[in-house]
């Protein structure tokens, strides 16, 4: 898990304890840059840069995962390893993400979380019982 939860701690603190109106990175920087600058242009710049960082991180993750997923599909199902396969994988992953985000926590994200949980349980159980989750 690494350093993933650390930026969320000050944001959650200022939202729940200090009763800030929104979950923004600039709100968590009030002690550093002051409330005047947080609500001004500097706060907006920080929030915009944070959004670009999130988009860049998501794009990098998808860009690195698409060849891996398409190679796995090639090995398991014999699909050809082409650029079009990778584009199809990217389109499917993007569509799943868009639907789960649009559907909300109870429908979309909860369903994806449950699929991930049970898939991981299956892989762990099959590894413990048979040595390989997907033997060929």
mmCIF file of N, CA and C in Angstrom:
data_model
loop_
_atom_site.group_PDB
_atom_site.id
_atom_site.type_symbol
_atom_site.label_atom_id
_atom_site.label_comp_id
_atom_site.label_asym_id
_atom_site.label_seq_id
_atom_site.Cartn_x
_atom_site.Cartn_y
_atom_site.Cartn_z
ATOM 1 N N UNK A 1 0.831 -1.186 0.000
ATOM 2 C CA UNK A 1 0.000 0.000 0.000
ATOM 3 C C UNK A 1 0.870 1.241 0.000
ATOM 4 N N UNK A 2 2.032 1.190 0.597
ATOM 5 C CA UNK A 2 2.991 2.283 0.473
ATOM 6 C C UNK A 2 2.512 3.594 1.061
ATOM 7 N N UNK A 3 2.701 4.660 0.311
ATOM 8 C CA UNK A 3 2.385 6.011 0.772
ATOM 9 C C UNK A 3 1.001 6.473 0.347
ATOM 10 N N UNK A 4 0.171 5.580 -0.127
ATOM 11 C CA UNK A 4 -1.129 5.954 -0.662
ATOM 12 C C UNK A 4 -2.029 6.696 0.334
ATOM 13 N N UNK A 5 -2.174 6.272 1.589
ATOM 14 C CA UNK A 5 -3.150 6.945 2.452
ATOM 15 C C UNK A 5 -2.679 8.265 3.049
ATOM 16 N N UNK A 6 -1.396 8.567 2.968
ATOM 17 C CA UNK A 6 -0.896 9.751 3.670
ATOM 18 C C UNK A 6 -1.467 11.075 3.169
ATOM 19 N N UNK A 7 -1.609 11.314 1.872
ATOM 20 C CA UNK A 7 -2.219 12.586 1.460
ATOM 21 C C UNK A 7 -3.686 12.704 1.866
ATOM 22 N N UNK A 8 -4.370 11.583 2.029
ATOM 23 C CA UNK A 8 -5.790 11.624 2.378
ATOM 24 C C UNK A 8 -6.013 12.036 3.830
ATOM 25 N N UNK A 9 -5.051 11.807 4.692
ATOM 26 C CA UNK A 9 -5.237 12.115 6.115
ATOM 27 C C UNK A 9 -5.484 13.600 6.383
ATOM 28 N N UNK A 10 -4.644 14.522 5.890
ATOM 29 C CA UNK A 10 -4.954 15.935 6.166
ATOM 30 C C UNK A 10 -6.215 16.415 5.466
ATOM 31 N N UNK A 11 -6.509 15.872 4.283
ATOM 32 C CA UNK A 11 -7.728 16.278 3.592
ATOM 33 C C UNK A 11 -8.948 15.849 4.403
ATOM 34 N N UNK A 12 -8.944 14.616 4.891
ATOM 35 C CA UNK A 12 -10.062 14.130 5.707
ATOM 36 C C UNK A 12 -10.154 14.890 7.024
ATOM 37 N N UNK A 13 -9.012 15.212 7.619
ATOM 38 C CA UNK A 13 -9.015 15.957 8.874
ATOM 39 C C UNK A 13 -9.689 17.307 8.700
ATOM 40 N N UNK A 14 -9.297 18.052 7.655
ATOM 41 C CA UNK A 14 -9.887 19.376 7.466
ATOM 42 C C UNK A 14 -11.344 19.303 7.032
ATOM 43 N N UNK A 15 -11.755 18.207 6.422
ATOM 44 C CA UNK A 15 -13.150 18.069 6.018
ATOM 45 C C UNK A 15 -14.038 17.704 7.204
ATOM 46 N N UNK A 16 -13.623 16.718 8.007
ATOM 47 C CA UNK A 16 -14.476 16.227 9.089
ATOM 48 C C UNK A 16 -14.302 16.981 10.402
ATOM 49 N N UNK A 17 -13.081 17.347 10.752
ATOM 50 C CA UNK A 17 -12.848 17.988 12.042
ATOM 51 C C UNK A 17 -12.991 19.506 11.941
ATOM 52 N N UNK A 18 -12.350 20.086 10.944
ATOM 53 C CA UNK A 18 -12.401 21.546 10.791
ATOM 54 C C UNK A 18 -13.591 22.021 9.978
ATOM 55 N N UNK A 19 -14.408 21.073 9.482
ATOM 56 C CA UNK A 19 -15.662 21.352 8.773
ATOM 57 C C UNK A 19 -15.454 22.220 7.526
ATOM 58 N N UNK A 20 -14.444 21.895 6.731
ATOM 59 C CA UNK A 20 -14.254 22.569 5.457
ATOM 60 C C UNK A 20 -15.354 22.103 4.499
ATOM 61 N N UNK A 21 -15.788 22.947 3.565
ATOM 62 C CA UNK A 21 -16.944 22.595 2.733
ATOM 63 C C UNK A 21 -16.680 21.536 1.670
ATOM 64 N N UNK A 22 -15.419 21.284 1.322
ATOM 65 C CA UNK A 22 -15.142 20.331 0.234
ATOM 66 C C UNK A 22 -13.862 19.557 0.521
ATOM 67 N N UNK A 23 -13.752 18.398 -0.127
ATOM 68 C CA UNK A 23 -12.539 17.579 -0.029
ATOM 69 C C UNK A 23 -11.542 18.080 -1.074
ATOM 70 N N UNK A 24 -10.755 19.076 -0.725
ATOM 71 C CA UNK A 24 -9.791 19.650 -1.657
ATOM 72 C C UNK A 24 -8.398 19.582 -1.052
ATOM 73 N N UNK A 25 -7.408 19.438 -1.907
ATOM 74 C CA UNK A 25 -6.024 19.430 -1.445
ATOM 75 C C UNK A 25 -5.659 20.795 -0.881
ATOM 76 N N UNK A 26 -6.146 21.849 -1.508
ATOM 77 C CA UNK A 26 -5.820 23.193 -1.031
ATOM 78 C C UNK A 26 -6.360 23.439 0.381
ATOM 79 N N UNK A 27 -7.472 22.804 0.730
ATOM 80 C CA UNK A 27 -8.006 22.957 2.088
ATOM 81 C C UNK A 27 -7.079 22.341 3.117
ATOM 82 N N UNK A 28 -6.395 21.276 2.744
ATOM 83 C CA UNK A 28 -5.464 20.638 3.668
ATOM 84 C C UNK A 28 -4.191 21.455 3.851
ATOM 85 N N UNK A 29 -3.958 22.432 2.979
ATOM 86 C CA UNK A 29 -2.752 23.261 3.055
ATOM 87 C C UNK A 29 -2.990 24.595 3.753
ATOM 88 N N UNK A 30 -4.099 24.752 4.426
ATOM 89 C CA UNK A 30 -4.388 26.002 5.140
ATOM 90 C C UNK A 30 -3.285 26.358 6.139
ATOM 91 N N UNK A 31 -2.766 25.418 6.931
ATOM 92 C CA UNK A 31 -1.702 25.812 7.863
ATOM 93 C C UNK A 31 -0.411 26.249 7.165
ATOM 94 N N UNK A 32 -0.204 25.798 5.943
ATOM 95 C CA UNK A 32 1.039 26.110 5.243
ATOM 96 C C UNK A 32 0.941 27.418 4.476
ATOM 97 N N UNK A 33 -0.134 27.605 3.700
ATOM 98 C CA UNK A 33 -0.235 28.791 2.848
ATOM 99 C C UNK A 33 -1.238 29.818 3.348
ATOM 100 N N UNK A 34 -1.979 29.502 4.369
ATOM 101 C CA UNK A 34 -2.946 30.442 4.926
ATOM 102 C C UNK A 34 -4.297 30.350 4.244
ATOM 103 N N UNK A 35 -5.323 30.774 4.986
ATOM 104 C CA UNK A 35 -6.684 30.655 4.470
ATOM 105 C C UNK A 35 -6.944 31.605 3.317
ATOM 106 N N UNK A 36 -6.323 32.774 3.341
ATOM 107 C CA UNK A 36 -6.504 33.745 2.257
ATOM 108 C C UNK A 36 -6.018 33.174 0.926
ATOM 109 N N UNK A 37 -4.833 32.572 0.929
ATOM 110 C CA UNK A 37 -4.282 32.011 -0.304
ATOM 111 C C UNK A 37 -4.980 30.714 -0.699
ATOM 112 N N UNK A 38 -5.498 29.982 0.275
ATOM 113 C CA UNK A 38 -6.208 28.742 -0.021
ATOM 114 C C UNK A 38 -7.465 29.009 -0.831
ATOM 115 N N UNK A 39 -8.171 30.072 -0.511
ATOM 116 C CA UNK A 39 -9.403 30.417 -1.223
ATOM 117 C C UNK A 39 -9.137 31.252 -2.464
ATOM 118 N N UNK A 40 -7.886 31.622 -2.710
ATOM 119 C CA UNK A 40 -7.548 32.462 -3.845
ATOM 120 C C UNK A 40 -6.998 31.679 -5.022
ATOM 121 N N UNK A 41 -6.208 32.376 -5.820
ATOM 122 C CA UNK A 41 -5.666 31.794 -7.056
ATOM 123 C C UNK A 41 -4.685 30.659 -6.760
ATOM 124 N N UNK A 42 -3.901 30.784 -5.695
ATOM 125 C CA UNK A 42 -2.937 29.736 -5.365
ATOM 126 C C UNK A 42 -3.648 28.432 -5.009
ATOM 127 N N UNK A 43 -4.742 28.515 -4.270
ATOM 128 C CA UNK A 43 -5.519 27.322 -3.929
ATOM 129 C C UNK A 43 -6.110 26.657 -5.157
ATOM 130 N N UNK A 44 -6.630 27.465 -6.082
ATOM 131 C CA UNK A 44 -7.177 26.905 -7.328
ATOM 132 C C UNK A 44 -6.074 26.261 -8.158
ATOM 133 N N UNK A 45 -4.896 26.885 -8.213
ATOM 134 C CA UNK A 45 -3.770 26.311 -8.950
ATOM 135 C C UNK A 45 -3.352 24.962 -8.362
ATOM 136 N N UNK A 46 -3.296 24.884 -7.040
ATOM 137 C CA UNK A 46 -2.940 23.622 -6.382
ATOM 138 C C UNK A 46 -3.955 22.538 -6.714
ATOM 139 N N UNK A 47 -5.243 22.873 -6.671
ATOM 140 C CA UNK A 47 -6.283 21.887 -6.981
ATOM 141 C C UNK A 47 -6.218 21.433 -8.440
ATOM 142 N N UNK A 48 -5.974 22.357 -9.361
ATOM 143 C CA UNK A 48 -5.878 22.004 -10.781
ATOM 144 C C UNK A 48 -4.660 21.122 -11.027
ATOM 145 N N UNK A 49 -3.523 21.460 -10.432
ATOM 146 C CA UNK A 49 -2.327 20.636 -10.598
ATOM 147 C C UNK A 49 -2.535 19.238 -10.010
ATOM 148 N N UNK A 50 -3.262 19.154 -8.905
ATOM 149 C CA UNK A 50 -3.557 17.855 -8.309
ATOM 150 C C UNK A 50 -4.419 17.008 -9.242
ATOM 151 N N UNK A 51 -5.412 17.620 -9.880
ATOM 152 C CA UNK A 51 -6.264 16.900 -10.826
ATOM 153 C C UNK A 51 -5.441 16.398 -12.007
ATOM 154 N N UNK A 52 -4.529 17.242 -12.535
ATOM 155 C CA UNK A 52 -3.673 16.795 -13.631
ATOM 156 C C UNK A 52 -2.767 15.654 -13.186
ATOM 157 N N UNK A 53 -2.301 15.693 -11.955
ATOM 158 C CA UNK A 53 -1.499 14.591 -11.425
ATOM 159 C C UNK A 53 -2.293 13.299 -11.338
ATOM 160 N N UNK A 54 -3.551 13.399 -10.906
ATOM 161 C CA UNK A 54 -4.415 12.210 -10.866
ATOM 162 C C UNK A 54 -4.663 11.646 -12.257
ATOM 163 N N UNK A 55 -4.933 12.529 -13.211
ATOM 164 C CA UNK A 55 -5.160 12.067 -14.580
ATOM 165 C C UNK A 55 -3.907 11.423 -15.161
ATOM 166 N N UNK A 56 -2.753 12.026 -14.891
ATOM 167 C CA UNK A 56 -1.500 11.449 -15.373
ATOM 168 C C UNK A 56 -1.225 10.095 -14.750
ATOM 169 N N UNK A 57 -1.499 9.955 -13.477
ATOM 170 C CA UNK A 57 -1.305 8.670 -12.814
ATOM 171 C C UNK A 57 -2.227 7.597 -13.353
ATOM 172 N N UNK A 58 -3.489 7.963 -13.588
ATOM 173 C CA UNK A 58 -4.442 6.992 -14.142
ATOM 174 C C UNK A 58 -4.062 6.608 -15.568
ATOM 175 N N UNK A 59 -3.646 7.587 -16.367
ATOM 176 C CA UNK A 59 -3.244 7.293 -17.748
ATOM 177 C C UNK A 59 -1.999 6.411 -17.786
ATOM 178 N N UNK A 60 -1.055 6.671 -16.888
ATOM 179 C CA UNK A 60 0.150 5.841 -16.830
ATOM 180 C C UNK A 60 -0.193 4.416 -16.438
ATOM 181 N N UNK A 61 -1.069 4.267 -15.463
ATOM 182 C CA UNK A 61 -1.473 2.935 -15.025
ATOM 183 C C UNK A 61 -2.151 2.171 -16.158
ATOM 184 N N UNK A 62 -3.075 2.822 -16.848
ATOM 185 C CA UNK A 62 -3.746 2.157 -17.967
ATOM 186 C C UNK A 62 -2.771 1.868 -19.103
ATOM 187 N N UNK A 63 -1.870 2.801 -19.369
ATOM 188 C CA UNK A 63 -0.906 2.609 -20.447
ATOM 189 C C UNK A 63 0.058 1.468 -20.180
ATOM 190 N N UNK A 64 0.425 1.265 -18.928
ATOM 191 C CA UNK A 64 1.313 0.155 -18.593
ATOM 192 C C UNK A 64 0.563 -1.163 -18.442
ATOM 193 N N UNK A 65 -0.716 -1.106 -18.072
ATOM 194 C CA UNK A 65 -1.481 -2.326 -17.853
ATOM 195 C C UNK A 65 -2.035 -2.913 -19.147
ATOM 196 N N UNK A 66 -2.294 -2.087 -20.152
ATOM 197 C CA UNK A 66 -2.891 -2.586 -21.393
ATOM 198 C C UNK A 66 -2.037 -3.652 -22.073
ATOM 199 N N UNK A 67 -0.723 -3.460 -22.226
ATOM 200 C CA UNK A 67 0.067 -4.544 -22.826
ATOM 201 C C UNK A 67 0.081 -5.818 -21.979
ATOM 202 N N UNK A 68 0.077 -5.668 -20.665
ATOM 203 C CA UNK A 68 0.067 -6.844 -19.798
ATOM 204 C C UNK A 68 -1.244 -7.621 -19.918
ATOM 205 N N UNK A 69 -2.347 -6.904 -19.919
ATOM 206 C CA UNK A 69 -3.646 -7.561 -20.029
ATOM 207 C C UNK A 69 -3.796 -8.220 -21.397
ATOM 208 N N UNK A 70 -3.396 -7.524 -22.446
ATOM 209 C CA UNK A 70 -3.534 -8.111 -23.782
ATOM 210 C C UNK A 70 -2.598 -9.305 -23.962
ATOM 211 N N UNK A 71 -1.430 -9.283 -23.340
ATOM 212 C CA UNK A 71 -0.543 -10.449 -23.388
ATOM 213 C C UNK A 71 -1.167 -11.623 -22.634
ATOM 214 N N UNK A 72 -1.790 -11.349 -21.503
ATOM 215 C CA UNK A 72 -2.483 -12.400 -20.765
ATOM 216 C C UNK A 72 -3.629 -12.999 -21.571
ATOM 217 N N UNK A 73 -4.386 -12.149 -22.254
ATOM 218 C CA UNK A 73 -5.463 -12.648 -23.118
ATOM 219 C C UNK A 73 -4.900 -13.464 -24.281
ATOM 220 N N UNK A 74 -3.739 -13.058 -24.771
ATOM 221 C CA UNK A 74 -3.092 -13.800 -25.850
ATOM 222 C C UNK A 74 -2.670 -15.189 -25.388
ATOM 223 N N UNK A 75 -2.107 -15.279 -24.189
ATOM 224 C CA UNK A 75 -1.649 -16.569 -23.666
ATOM 225 C C UNK A 75 -2.835 -17.459 -23.311
ATOM 226 N N UNK A 76 -3.845 -16.896 -22.644
ATOM 227 C CA UNK A 76 -4.971 -17.710 -22.184
ATOM 228 C C UNK A 76 -5.927 -18.118 -23.298
ATOM 229 N N UNK A 77 -6.225 -17.165 -24.198
ATOM 230 C CA UNK A 77 -7.277 -17.415 -25.179
ATOM 231 C C UNK A 77 -6.790 -17.409 -26.624
ATOM 232 N N UNK A 78 -5.518 -17.171 -26.850
ATOM 233 C CA UNK A 78 -4.980 -17.184 -28.201
ATOM 234 C C UNK A 78 -5.304 -15.957 -29.031
ATOM 235 N N UNK A 79 -5.705 -14.856 -28.378
ATOM 236 C CA UNK A 79 -5.959 -13.625 -29.121
ATOM 237 C C UNK A 79 -4.648 -13.077 -29.671
ATOM 238 N N UNK A 80 -4.673 -12.480 -30.849
ATOM 239 C CA UNK A 80 -3.429 -11.935 -31.389
ATOM 240 C C UNK A 80 -2.963 -10.728 -30.580
ATOM 241 N N UNK A 81 -1.658 -10.614 -30.426
ATOM 242 C CA UNK A 81 -1.064 -9.508 -29.676
ATOM 243 C C UNK A 81 -0.796 -8.355 -30.646
ATOM 244 N N UNK A 82 -1.795 -7.472 -30.807
ATOM 245 C CA UNK A 82 -1.670 -6.350 -31.733
ATOM 246 C C UNK A 82 -2.019 -5.052 -31.028
ATOM 247 N N UNK A 83 -1.796 -3.964 -31.726
ATOM 248 C CA UNK A 83 -2.161 -2.650 -31.200
ATOM 249 C C UNK A 83 -3.671 -2.551 -31.023
ATOM 250 N N UNK A 84 -4.419 -3.155 -31.942
ATOM 251 C CA UNK A 84 -5.881 -3.111 -31.843
ATOM 252 C C UNK A 84 -6.389 -3.861 -30.612
ATOM 253 N N UNK A 85 -5.711 -4.930 -30.244
ATOM 254 C CA UNK A 85 -6.079 -5.650 -29.018
ATOM 255 C C UNK A 85 -5.862 -4.758 -27.803
ATOM 256 N N UNK A 86 -4.734 -4.051 -27.776
ATOM 257 C CA UNK A 86 -4.453 -3.145 -26.665
ATOM 258 C C UNK A 86 -5.448 -1.992 -26.621
ATOM 259 N N UNK A 87 -5.828 -1.474 -27.784
ATOM 260 C CA UNK A 87 -6.832 -0.404 -27.825
ATOM 261 C C UNK A 87 -8.172 -0.927 -27.319
ATOM 262 N N UNK A 88 -8.518 -2.158 -27.694
ATOM 263 C CA UNK A 88 -9.752 -2.764 -27.190
ATOM 264 C C UNK A 88 -9.725 -2.941 -25.684
ATOM 265 N N UNK A 89 -8.579 -3.381 -25.144
ATOM 266 C CA UNK A 89 -8.429 -3.532 -23.690
ATOM 267 C C UNK A 89 -8.590 -2.174 -23.012
ATOM 268 N N UNK A 90 -7.953 -1.138 -23.568
ATOM 269 C CA UNK A 90 -8.097 0.207 -22.999
ATOM 270 C C UNK A 90 -9.546 0.676 -23.043
ATOM 271 N N UNK A 91 -10.229 0.424 -24.149
ATOM 272 C CA UNK A 91 -11.628 0.845 -24.270
ATOM 273 C C UNK A 91 -12.516 0.122 -23.261
ATOM 274 N N UNK A 92 -12.300 -1.172 -23.080
ATOM 275 C CA UNK A 92 -13.104 -1.936 -22.123
ATOM 276 C C UNK A 92 -12.831 -1.473 -20.693
ATOM 277 N N UNK A 93 -11.553 -1.280 -20.340
ATOM 278 C CA UNK A 93 -11.214 -0.806 -18.992
ATOM 279 C C UNK A 93 -11.797 0.580 -18.736
ATOM 280 N N UNK A 94 -11.729 1.451 -19.738
ATOM 281 C CA UNK A 94 -12.286 2.798 -19.589
ATOM 282 C C UNK A 94 -13.802 2.742 -19.449
ATOM 283 N N UNK A 95 -14.454 1.885 -20.214
ATOM 284 C CA UNK A 95 -15.915 1.764 -20.120
ATOM 285 C C UNK A 95 -16.337 1.224 -18.755
ATOM 286 N N UNK A 96 -15.604 0.238 -18.247
ATOM 287 C CA UNK A 96 -15.926 -0.309 -16.921
ATOM 288 C C UNK A 96 -15.738 0.757 -15.846
ATOM 289 N N UNK A 97 -14.640 1.506 -15.931
ATOM 290 C CA UNK A 97 -14.400 2.563 -14.956
ATOM 291 C C UNK A 97 -15.481 3.643 -15.043
ATOM 292 N N UNK A 98 -15.830 4.050 -16.270
ATOM 293 C CA UNK A 98 -16.836 5.101 -16.436
ATOM 294 C C UNK A 98 -18.181 4.656 -15.882
ATOM 295 N N UNK A 99 -18.573 3.411 -16.169
ATOM 296 C CA UNK A 99 -19.846 2.928 -15.645
ATOM 297 C C UNK A 99 -19.836 2.854 -14.123
ATOM 298 N N UNK A 100 -18.753 2.322 -13.557
ATOM 299 C CA UNK A 100 -18.716 2.180 -12.101
ATOM 300 C C UNK A 100 -18.710 3.540 -11.416
ATOM 301 N N UNK A 101 -18.060 4.516 -12.011
ATOM 302 C CA UNK A 101 -18.072 5.861 -11.435
ATOM 303 C C UNK A 101 -19.451 6.499 -11.566
ATOM 304 N N UNK A 102 -20.080 6.300 -12.714
ATOM 305 C CA UNK A 102 -21.404 6.869 -12.944
ATOM 306 C C UNK A 102 -22.463 6.210 -12.055
ATOM 307 N N UNK A 103 -22.346 4.905 -11.865
ATOM 308 C CA UNK A 103 -23.357 4.178 -11.085
ATOM 309 C C UNK A 103 -23.263 4.479 -9.590
ATOM 310 N N UNK A 104 -22.109 4.909 -9.118
ATOM 311 C CA UNK A 104 -21.969 5.275 -7.715
ATOM 312 C C UNK A 104 -21.399 4.166 -6.859
ATOM 313 N N UNK A 105 -21.369 4.430 -5.557
ATOM 314 C CA UNK A 105 -20.725 3.514 -4.618
ATOM 315 C C UNK A 105 -21.488 2.204 -4.465
ATOM 316 N N UNK A 106 -22.795 2.252 -4.356
ATOM 317 C CA UNK A 106 -23.567 1.042 -4.058
ATOM 318 C C UNK A 106 -23.666 0.099 -5.249
ATOM 319 N N UNK A 107 -23.746 0.628 -6.443
ATOM 320 C CA UNK A 107 -23.893 -0.248 -7.602
ATOM 321 C C UNK A 107 -22.536 -0.535 -8.240
ATOM 322 N N UNK A 108 -21.940 0.457 -8.843
ATOM 323 C CA UNK A 108 -20.760 0.231 -9.656
ATOM 324 C C UNK A 108 -19.508 -0.155 -8.892
ATOM 325 N N UNK A 109 -19.075 0.681 -7.984
ATOM 326 C CA UNK A 109 -17.805 0.449 -7.301
ATOM 327 C C UNK A 109 -17.908 -0.747 -6.363
ATOM 328 N N UNK A 110 -19.046 -0.931 -5.729
ATOM 329 C CA UNK A 110 -19.227 -2.084 -4.835
ATOM 330 C C UNK A 110 -19.178 -3.391 -5.621
ATOM 331 N N UNK A 111 -19.776 -3.406 -6.806
ATOM 332 C CA UNK A 111 -19.755 -4.621 -7.632
ATOM 333 C C UNK A 111 -18.333 -4.935 -8.068
ATOM 334 N N UNK A 112 -17.598 -3.926 -8.525
ATOM 335 C CA UNK A 112 -16.201 -4.146 -8.921
ATOM 336 C C UNK A 112 -15.354 -4.610 -7.749
ATOM 337 N N UNK A 113 -15.608 -4.046 -6.586
ATOM 338 C CA UNK A 113 -14.872 -4.448 -5.392
ATOM 339 C C UNK A 113 -15.159 -5.898 -5.032
ATOM 340 N N UNK A 114 -16.417 -6.309 -5.123
ATOM 341 C CA UNK A 114 -16.773 -7.698 -4.824
ATOM 342 C C UNK A 114 -16.170 -8.667 -5.835
ATOM 343 N N UNK A 115 -16.179 -8.289 -7.121
ATOM 344 C CA UNK A 115 -15.549 -9.136 -8.144
ATOM 345 C C UNK A 115 -14.064 -9.286 -7.858
ATOM 346 N N UNK A 116 -13.420 -8.192 -7.503
ATOM 347 C CA UNK A 116 -11.993 -8.225 -7.179
ATOM 348 C C UNK A 116 -11.728 -9.106 -5.957
ATOM 349 N N UNK A 117 -12.547 -8.973 -4.930
ATOM 350 C CA UNK A 117 -12.369 -9.758 -3.709
ATOM 351 C C UNK A 117 -12.520 -11.251 -3.981
ATOM 352 N N UNK A 118 -13.608 -11.643 -4.659
ATOM 353 C CA UNK A 118 -13.855 -13.069 -4.892
ATOM 354 C C UNK A 118 -12.869 -13.651 -5.897
ATOM 355 N N UNK A 119 -12.432 -12.854 -6.850
ATOM 356 C CA UNK A 119 -11.401 -13.325 -7.770
ATOM 357 C C UNK A 119 -10.079 -13.569 -7.070
ATOM 358 N N UNK A 120 -9.757 -12.697 -6.149
ATOM 359 C CA UNK A 120 -8.526 -12.881 -5.374
ATOM 360 C C UNK A 120 -8.652 -14.094 -4.447
ATOM 361 N N UNK A 121 -9.822 -14.300 -3.866
ATOM 362 C CA UNK A 121 -10.040 -15.488 -3.029
ATOM 363 C C UNK A 121 -9.877 -16.751 -3.858
ATOM 364 N N UNK A 122 -10.431 -16.769 -5.076
ATOM 365 C CA UNK A 122 -10.307 -17.928 -5.948
ATOM 366 C C UNK A 122 -8.836 -18.197 -6.283
ATOM 367 N N UNK A 123 -8.112 -17.146 -6.658
ATOM 368 C CA UNK A 123 -6.691 -17.332 -7.007
ATOM 369 C C UNK A 123 -5.895 -17.827 -5.804
ATOM 370 N N UNK A 124 -6.152 -17.276 -4.633
ATOM 371 C CA UNK A 124 -5.421 -17.707 -3.438
ATOM 372 C C UNK A 124 -5.753 -19.153 -3.075
ATOM 373 N N UNK A 125 -7.029 -19.491 -3.120
ATOM 374 C CA UNK A 125 -7.448 -20.849 -2.781
ATOM 375 C C UNK A 125 -6.911 -21.869 -3.782
ATOM 376 N N UNK A 126 -6.993 -21.543 -5.062
ATOM 377 C CA UNK A 126 -6.504 -22.490 -6.060
ATOM 378 C C UNK A 126 -4.985 -22.622 -5.991
ATOM 379 N N UNK A 127 -4.293 -21.551 -5.644
ATOM 380 C CA UNK A 127 -2.841 -21.639 -5.485
ATOM 381 C C UNK A 127 -2.487 -22.532 -4.292
ATOM 382 N N UNK A 128 -3.246 -22.380 -3.202
ATOM 383 C CA UNK A 128 -2.976 -23.210 -2.023
ATOM 384 C C UNK A 128 -3.307 -24.681 -2.288
ATOM 385 N N UNK A 129 -4.360 -24.950 -3.045
ATOM 386 C CA UNK A 129 -4.778 -26.336 -3.270
ATOM 387 C C UNK A 129 -4.035 -27.014 -4.418
ATOM 388 N N UNK A 130 -3.823 -26.306 -5.529
ATOM 389 C CA UNK A 130 -3.276 -26.947 -6.717
ATOM 390 C C UNK A 130 -1.912 -26.400 -7.159
ATOM 391 N N UNK A 131 -1.452 -25.339 -6.578
ATOM 392 C CA UNK A 131 -0.127 -24.827 -6.913
ATOM 393 C C UNK A 131 -0.131 -23.709 -7.928
ATOM 394 N N UNK A 132 -1.077 -23.699 -8.869
ATOM 395 C CA UNK A 132 -1.184 -22.632 -9.853
ATOM 396 C C UNK A 132 -2.634 -22.287 -10.045
ATOM 397 N N UNK A 133 -2.973 -20.985 -10.075
ATOM 398 C CA UNK A 133 -4.363 -20.606 -10.265
ATOM 399 C C UNK A 133 -4.887 -20.997 -11.644
ATOM 400 N N UNK A 134 -4.049 -20.873 -12.666
ATOM 401 C CA UNK A 134 -4.485 -21.166 -14.041
ATOM 402 C C UNK A 134 -3.444 -22.105 -14.660
ATOM 403 N N UNK A 135 -3.644 -23.382 -14.497
ATOM 404 C CA UNK A 135 -2.686 -24.329 -15.087
ATOM 405 C C UNK A 135 -3.137 -24.683 -16.486
ATOM 406 N N UNK A 136 -2.151 -24.833 -17.382
ATOM 407 C CA UNK A 136 -2.497 -25.139 -18.763
ATOM 408 C C UNK A 136 -1.998 -26.514 -19.151
#
